[in-house]
Tab-separated table of C-alpha atoms in Angstrom:
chain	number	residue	atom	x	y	z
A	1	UNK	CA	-10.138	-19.090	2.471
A	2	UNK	CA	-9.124	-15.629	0.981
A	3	UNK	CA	-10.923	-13.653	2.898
A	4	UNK	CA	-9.996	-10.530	1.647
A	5	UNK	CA	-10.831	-11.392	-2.083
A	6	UNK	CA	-14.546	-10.034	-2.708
A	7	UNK	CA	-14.593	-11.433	-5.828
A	8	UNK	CA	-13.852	-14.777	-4.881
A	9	UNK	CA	-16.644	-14.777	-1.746
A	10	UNK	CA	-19.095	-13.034	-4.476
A	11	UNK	CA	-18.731	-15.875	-6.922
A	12	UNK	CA	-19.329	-18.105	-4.072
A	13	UNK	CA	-22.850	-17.435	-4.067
A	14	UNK	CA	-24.081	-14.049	-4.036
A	15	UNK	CA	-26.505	-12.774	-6.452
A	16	UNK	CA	-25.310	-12.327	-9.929
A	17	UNK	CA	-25.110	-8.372	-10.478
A	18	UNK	CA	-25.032	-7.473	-7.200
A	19	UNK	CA	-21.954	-6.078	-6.760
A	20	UNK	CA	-22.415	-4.123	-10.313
A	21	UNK	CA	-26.012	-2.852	-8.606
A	22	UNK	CA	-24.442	-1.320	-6.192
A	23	UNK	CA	-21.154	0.136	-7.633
A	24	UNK	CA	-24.061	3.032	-9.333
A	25	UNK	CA	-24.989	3.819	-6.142
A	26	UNK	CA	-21.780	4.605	-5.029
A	27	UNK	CA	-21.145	8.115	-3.200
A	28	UNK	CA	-19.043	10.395	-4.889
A	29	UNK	CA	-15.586	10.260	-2.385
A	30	UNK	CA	-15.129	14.015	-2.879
A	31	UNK	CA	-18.582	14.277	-1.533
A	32	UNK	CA	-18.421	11.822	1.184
A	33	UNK	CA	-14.701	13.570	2.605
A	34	UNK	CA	-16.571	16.674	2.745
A	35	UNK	CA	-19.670	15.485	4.388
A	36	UNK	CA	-17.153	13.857	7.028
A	37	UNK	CA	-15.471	16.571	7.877
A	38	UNK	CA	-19.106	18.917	8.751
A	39	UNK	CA	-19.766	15.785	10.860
A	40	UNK	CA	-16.222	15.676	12.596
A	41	UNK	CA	-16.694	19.297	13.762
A	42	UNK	CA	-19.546	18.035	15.816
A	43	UNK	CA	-18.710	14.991	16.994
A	44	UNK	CA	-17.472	15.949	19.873
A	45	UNK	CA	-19.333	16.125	23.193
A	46	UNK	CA	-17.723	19.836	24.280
A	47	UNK	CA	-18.945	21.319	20.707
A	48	UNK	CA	-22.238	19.994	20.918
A	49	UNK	CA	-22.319	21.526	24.542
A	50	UNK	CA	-21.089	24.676	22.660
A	51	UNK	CA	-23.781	24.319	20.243
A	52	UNK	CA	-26.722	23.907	22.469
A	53	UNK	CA	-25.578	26.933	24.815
A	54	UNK	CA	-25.052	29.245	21.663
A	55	UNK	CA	-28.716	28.497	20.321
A	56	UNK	CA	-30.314	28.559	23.295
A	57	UNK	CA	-28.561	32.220	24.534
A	58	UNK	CA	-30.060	35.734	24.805
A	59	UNK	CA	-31.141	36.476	21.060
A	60	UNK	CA	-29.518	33.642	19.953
A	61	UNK	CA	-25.436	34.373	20.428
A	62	UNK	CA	-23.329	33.793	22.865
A	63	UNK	CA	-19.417	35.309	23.567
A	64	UNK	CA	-16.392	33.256	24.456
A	65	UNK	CA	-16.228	34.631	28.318
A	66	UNK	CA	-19.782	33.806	28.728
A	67	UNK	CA	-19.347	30.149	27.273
A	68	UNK	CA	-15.569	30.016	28.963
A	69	UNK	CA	-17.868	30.342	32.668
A	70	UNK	CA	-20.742	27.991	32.160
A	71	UNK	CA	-18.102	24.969	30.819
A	72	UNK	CA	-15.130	25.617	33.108
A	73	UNK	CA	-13.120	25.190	30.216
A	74	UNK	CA	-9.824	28.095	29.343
A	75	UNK	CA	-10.664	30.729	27.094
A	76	UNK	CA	-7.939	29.092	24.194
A	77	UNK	CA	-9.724	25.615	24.615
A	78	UNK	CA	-13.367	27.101	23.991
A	79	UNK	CA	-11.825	29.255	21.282
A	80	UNK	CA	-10.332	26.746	19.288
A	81	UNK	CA	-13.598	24.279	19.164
A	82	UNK	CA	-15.552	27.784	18.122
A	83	UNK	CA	-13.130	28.357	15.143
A	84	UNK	CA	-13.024	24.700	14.004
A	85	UNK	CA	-16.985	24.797	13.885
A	86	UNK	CA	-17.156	28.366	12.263
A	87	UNK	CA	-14.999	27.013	9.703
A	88	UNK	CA	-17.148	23.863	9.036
A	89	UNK	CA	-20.289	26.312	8.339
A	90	UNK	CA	-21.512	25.456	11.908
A	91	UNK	CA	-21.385	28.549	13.231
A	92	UNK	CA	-21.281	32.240	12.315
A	93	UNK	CA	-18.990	35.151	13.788
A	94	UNK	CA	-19.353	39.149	14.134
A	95	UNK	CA	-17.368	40.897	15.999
A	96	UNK	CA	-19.087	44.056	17.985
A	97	UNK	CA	-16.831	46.214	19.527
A	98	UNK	CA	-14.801	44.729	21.785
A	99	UNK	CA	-16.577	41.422	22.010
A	100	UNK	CA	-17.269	38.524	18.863
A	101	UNK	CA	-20.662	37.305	19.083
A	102	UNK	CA	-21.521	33.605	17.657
A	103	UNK	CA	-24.250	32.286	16.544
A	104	UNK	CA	-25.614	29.059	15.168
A	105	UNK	CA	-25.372	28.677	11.522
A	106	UNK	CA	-29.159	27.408	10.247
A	107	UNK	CA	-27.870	26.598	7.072
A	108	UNK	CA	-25.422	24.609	8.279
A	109	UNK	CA	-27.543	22.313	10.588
A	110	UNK	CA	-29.242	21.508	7.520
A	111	UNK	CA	-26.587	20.841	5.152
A	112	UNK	CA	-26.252	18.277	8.645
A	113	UNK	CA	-29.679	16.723	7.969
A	114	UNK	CA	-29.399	16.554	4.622
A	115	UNK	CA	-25.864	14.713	4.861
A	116	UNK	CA	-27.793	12.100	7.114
A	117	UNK	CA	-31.009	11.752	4.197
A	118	UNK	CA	-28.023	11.330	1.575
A	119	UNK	CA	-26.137	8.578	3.233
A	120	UNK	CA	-29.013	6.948	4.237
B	1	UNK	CA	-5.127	40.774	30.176
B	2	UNK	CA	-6.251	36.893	31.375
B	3	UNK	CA	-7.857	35.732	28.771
B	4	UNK	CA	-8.116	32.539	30.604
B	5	UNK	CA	-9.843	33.858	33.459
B	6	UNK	CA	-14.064	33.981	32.029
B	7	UNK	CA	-15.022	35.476	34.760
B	8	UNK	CA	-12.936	38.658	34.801
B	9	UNK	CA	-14.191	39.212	30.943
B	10	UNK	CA	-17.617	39.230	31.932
B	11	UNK	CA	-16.752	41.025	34.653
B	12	UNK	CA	-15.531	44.060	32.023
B	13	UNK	CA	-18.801	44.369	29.809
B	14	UNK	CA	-21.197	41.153	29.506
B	15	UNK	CA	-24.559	41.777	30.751
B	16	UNK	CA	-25.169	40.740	34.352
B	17	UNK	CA	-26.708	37.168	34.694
B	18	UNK	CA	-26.140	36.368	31.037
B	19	UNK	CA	-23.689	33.541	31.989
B	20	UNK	CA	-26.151	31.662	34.953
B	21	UNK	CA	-28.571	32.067	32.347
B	22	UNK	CA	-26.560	30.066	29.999
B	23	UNK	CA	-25.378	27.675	32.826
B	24	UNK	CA	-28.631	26.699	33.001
B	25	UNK	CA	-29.228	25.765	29.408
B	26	UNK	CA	-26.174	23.196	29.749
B	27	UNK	CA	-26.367	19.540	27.851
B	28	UNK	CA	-25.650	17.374	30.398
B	29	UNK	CA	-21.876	15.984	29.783
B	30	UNK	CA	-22.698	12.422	29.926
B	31	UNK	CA	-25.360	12.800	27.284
B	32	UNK	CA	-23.624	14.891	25.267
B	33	UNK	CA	-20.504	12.410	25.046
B	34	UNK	CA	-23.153	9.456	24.117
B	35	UNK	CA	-23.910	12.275	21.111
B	36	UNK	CA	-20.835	12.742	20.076
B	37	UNK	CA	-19.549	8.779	19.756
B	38	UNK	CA	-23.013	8.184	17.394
B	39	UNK	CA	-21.947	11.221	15.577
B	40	UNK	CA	-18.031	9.781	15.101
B	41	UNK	CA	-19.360	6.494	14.405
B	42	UNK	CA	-20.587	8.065	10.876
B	43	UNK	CA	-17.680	11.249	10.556
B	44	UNK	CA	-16.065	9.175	8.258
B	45	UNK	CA	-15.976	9.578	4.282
B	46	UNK	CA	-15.666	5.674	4.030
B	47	UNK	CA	-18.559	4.852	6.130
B	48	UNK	CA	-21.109	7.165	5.007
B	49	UNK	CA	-20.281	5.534	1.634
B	50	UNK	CA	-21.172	2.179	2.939
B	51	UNK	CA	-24.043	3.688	4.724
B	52	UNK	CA	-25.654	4.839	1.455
B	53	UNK	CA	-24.275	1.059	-0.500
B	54	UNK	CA	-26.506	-0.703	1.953
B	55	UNK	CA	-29.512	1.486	2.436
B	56	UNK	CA	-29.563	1.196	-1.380
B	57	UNK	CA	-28.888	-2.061	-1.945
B	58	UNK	CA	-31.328	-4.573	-3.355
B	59	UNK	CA	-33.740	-5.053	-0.215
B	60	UNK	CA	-31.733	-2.805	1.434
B	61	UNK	CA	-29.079	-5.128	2.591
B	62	UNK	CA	-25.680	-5.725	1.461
B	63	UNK	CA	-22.686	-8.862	2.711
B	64	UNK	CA	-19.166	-7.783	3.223
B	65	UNK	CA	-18.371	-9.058	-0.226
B	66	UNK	CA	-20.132	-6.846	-1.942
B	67	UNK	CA	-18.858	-3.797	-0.052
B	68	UNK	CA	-15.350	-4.728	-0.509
B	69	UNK	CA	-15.378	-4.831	-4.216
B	70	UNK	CA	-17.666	-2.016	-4.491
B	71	UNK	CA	-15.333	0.034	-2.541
B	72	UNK	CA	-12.035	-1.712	-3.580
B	73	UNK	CA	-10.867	-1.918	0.250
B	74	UNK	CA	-10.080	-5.092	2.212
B	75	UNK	CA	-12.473	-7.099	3.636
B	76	UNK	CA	-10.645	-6.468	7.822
B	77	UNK	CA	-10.763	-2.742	6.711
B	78	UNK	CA	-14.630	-2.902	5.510
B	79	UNK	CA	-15.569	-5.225	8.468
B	80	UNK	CA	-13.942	-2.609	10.806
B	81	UNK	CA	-16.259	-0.053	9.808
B	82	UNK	CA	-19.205	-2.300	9.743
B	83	UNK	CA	-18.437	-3.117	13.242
B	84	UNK	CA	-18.449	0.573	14.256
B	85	UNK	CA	-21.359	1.198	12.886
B	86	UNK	CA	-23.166	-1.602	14.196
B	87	UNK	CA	-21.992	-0.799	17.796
B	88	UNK	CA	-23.177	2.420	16.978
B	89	UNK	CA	-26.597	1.441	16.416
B	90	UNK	CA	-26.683	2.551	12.811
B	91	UNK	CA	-26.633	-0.945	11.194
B	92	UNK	CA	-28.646	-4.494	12.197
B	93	UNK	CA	-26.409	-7.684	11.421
B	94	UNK	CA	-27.609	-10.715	10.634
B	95	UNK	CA	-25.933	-14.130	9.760
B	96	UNK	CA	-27.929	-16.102	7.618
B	97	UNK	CA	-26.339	-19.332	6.396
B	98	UNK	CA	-23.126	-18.248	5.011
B	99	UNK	CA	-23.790	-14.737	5.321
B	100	UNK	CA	-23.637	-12.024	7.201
B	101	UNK	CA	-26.324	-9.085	6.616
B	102	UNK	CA	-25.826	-5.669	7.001
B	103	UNK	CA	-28.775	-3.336	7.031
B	104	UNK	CA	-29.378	0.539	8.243
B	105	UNK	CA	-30.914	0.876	11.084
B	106	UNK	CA	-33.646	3.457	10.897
B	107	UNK	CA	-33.840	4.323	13.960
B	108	UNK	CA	-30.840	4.832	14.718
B	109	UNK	CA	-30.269	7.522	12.015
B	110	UNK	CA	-33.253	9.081	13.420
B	111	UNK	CA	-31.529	9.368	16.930
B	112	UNK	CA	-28.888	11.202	14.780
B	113	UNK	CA	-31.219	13.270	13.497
B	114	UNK	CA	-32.628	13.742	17.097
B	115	UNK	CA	-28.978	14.732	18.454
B	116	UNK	CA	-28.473	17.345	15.729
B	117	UNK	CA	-32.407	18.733	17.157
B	118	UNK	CA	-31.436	18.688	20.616
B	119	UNK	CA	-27.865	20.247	20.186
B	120	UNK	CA	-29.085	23.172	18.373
């Protein structure tokens, strides 16, 4: 048996149409690379550590130093999953004086969610 | 200037007891690493395409077959993925005759939803 021939399993007994049914509903692959990569940023148990401590801060921000201490991580390690989630929309950046602030990006939780309600 | 050393920047400026504070608000590393695999288990542009293909499929259930040619992969690559995903807890499997099954599992995108809730 060819098992990696679709067609011939399909025309073994599936449904006639089927397959055609659900070629429409395919995702756009564009769409679906960048909806992976928002959901690679934060797959990752340190950045969802990150994540929770940032929200839950003072007014809502936290600074590397502060993050660095609670983790027991080095300051490059911590400051390398911060820039790959500011980059993915995760997170947002200011920089006050001599410290950078960061603070959870709302927006991009949801674009999150709603990645979840379109795949599903 | 150690800029590995957290302690000595929040020694220079951060406001006292800001970082126990924070400490205290920590995901617990074990949970957040059971977080993170459900999150990889979907960080992929291929399987959030088959995630949507089966929710949407006619009764909400699709066979390898279908996938494969919807998706033009091989059937070992598609059957990968399902795998994950099953392990996962984001798809049910069930053989029925000939067949094999593939359906979401709703409640496992809602623990999704619930890690993205609890992280942030």
């Amino acid at each position: 048996m060819n098992v990696s021939s679709g067609e011939t399993e399909t025309a073994a007994g599936q449904p006639e149409g089927a397959t055609s049914s659900l070629a429409r509903l395919l995702i756009d692959r564009d769409e679906a690379e960048r909806l992976a990569a928002v959901l690679k940023a934060i797959a990752d148990p340190t950045r969802l550590q990150l994540l929770r401590l940032i929200e839950r801060a003072p007014a809502g921000e936290a600074c590397v130093a502060d993050l660095t201490d609670c983790l027991g991580l080095r300051q490059p390690t911590v400051s390398h999953h911060l820039k790959v989630m500011t980059e993915a929309g995760l997170l947002t950046r200011e920089r006050r004086g001599t410290w950078v602030w960061y603070a959870v990006d709302r927006g991009g939780l949801h674009r999150v969610r709603d990645i979840l309600d379109r795949a599903a």
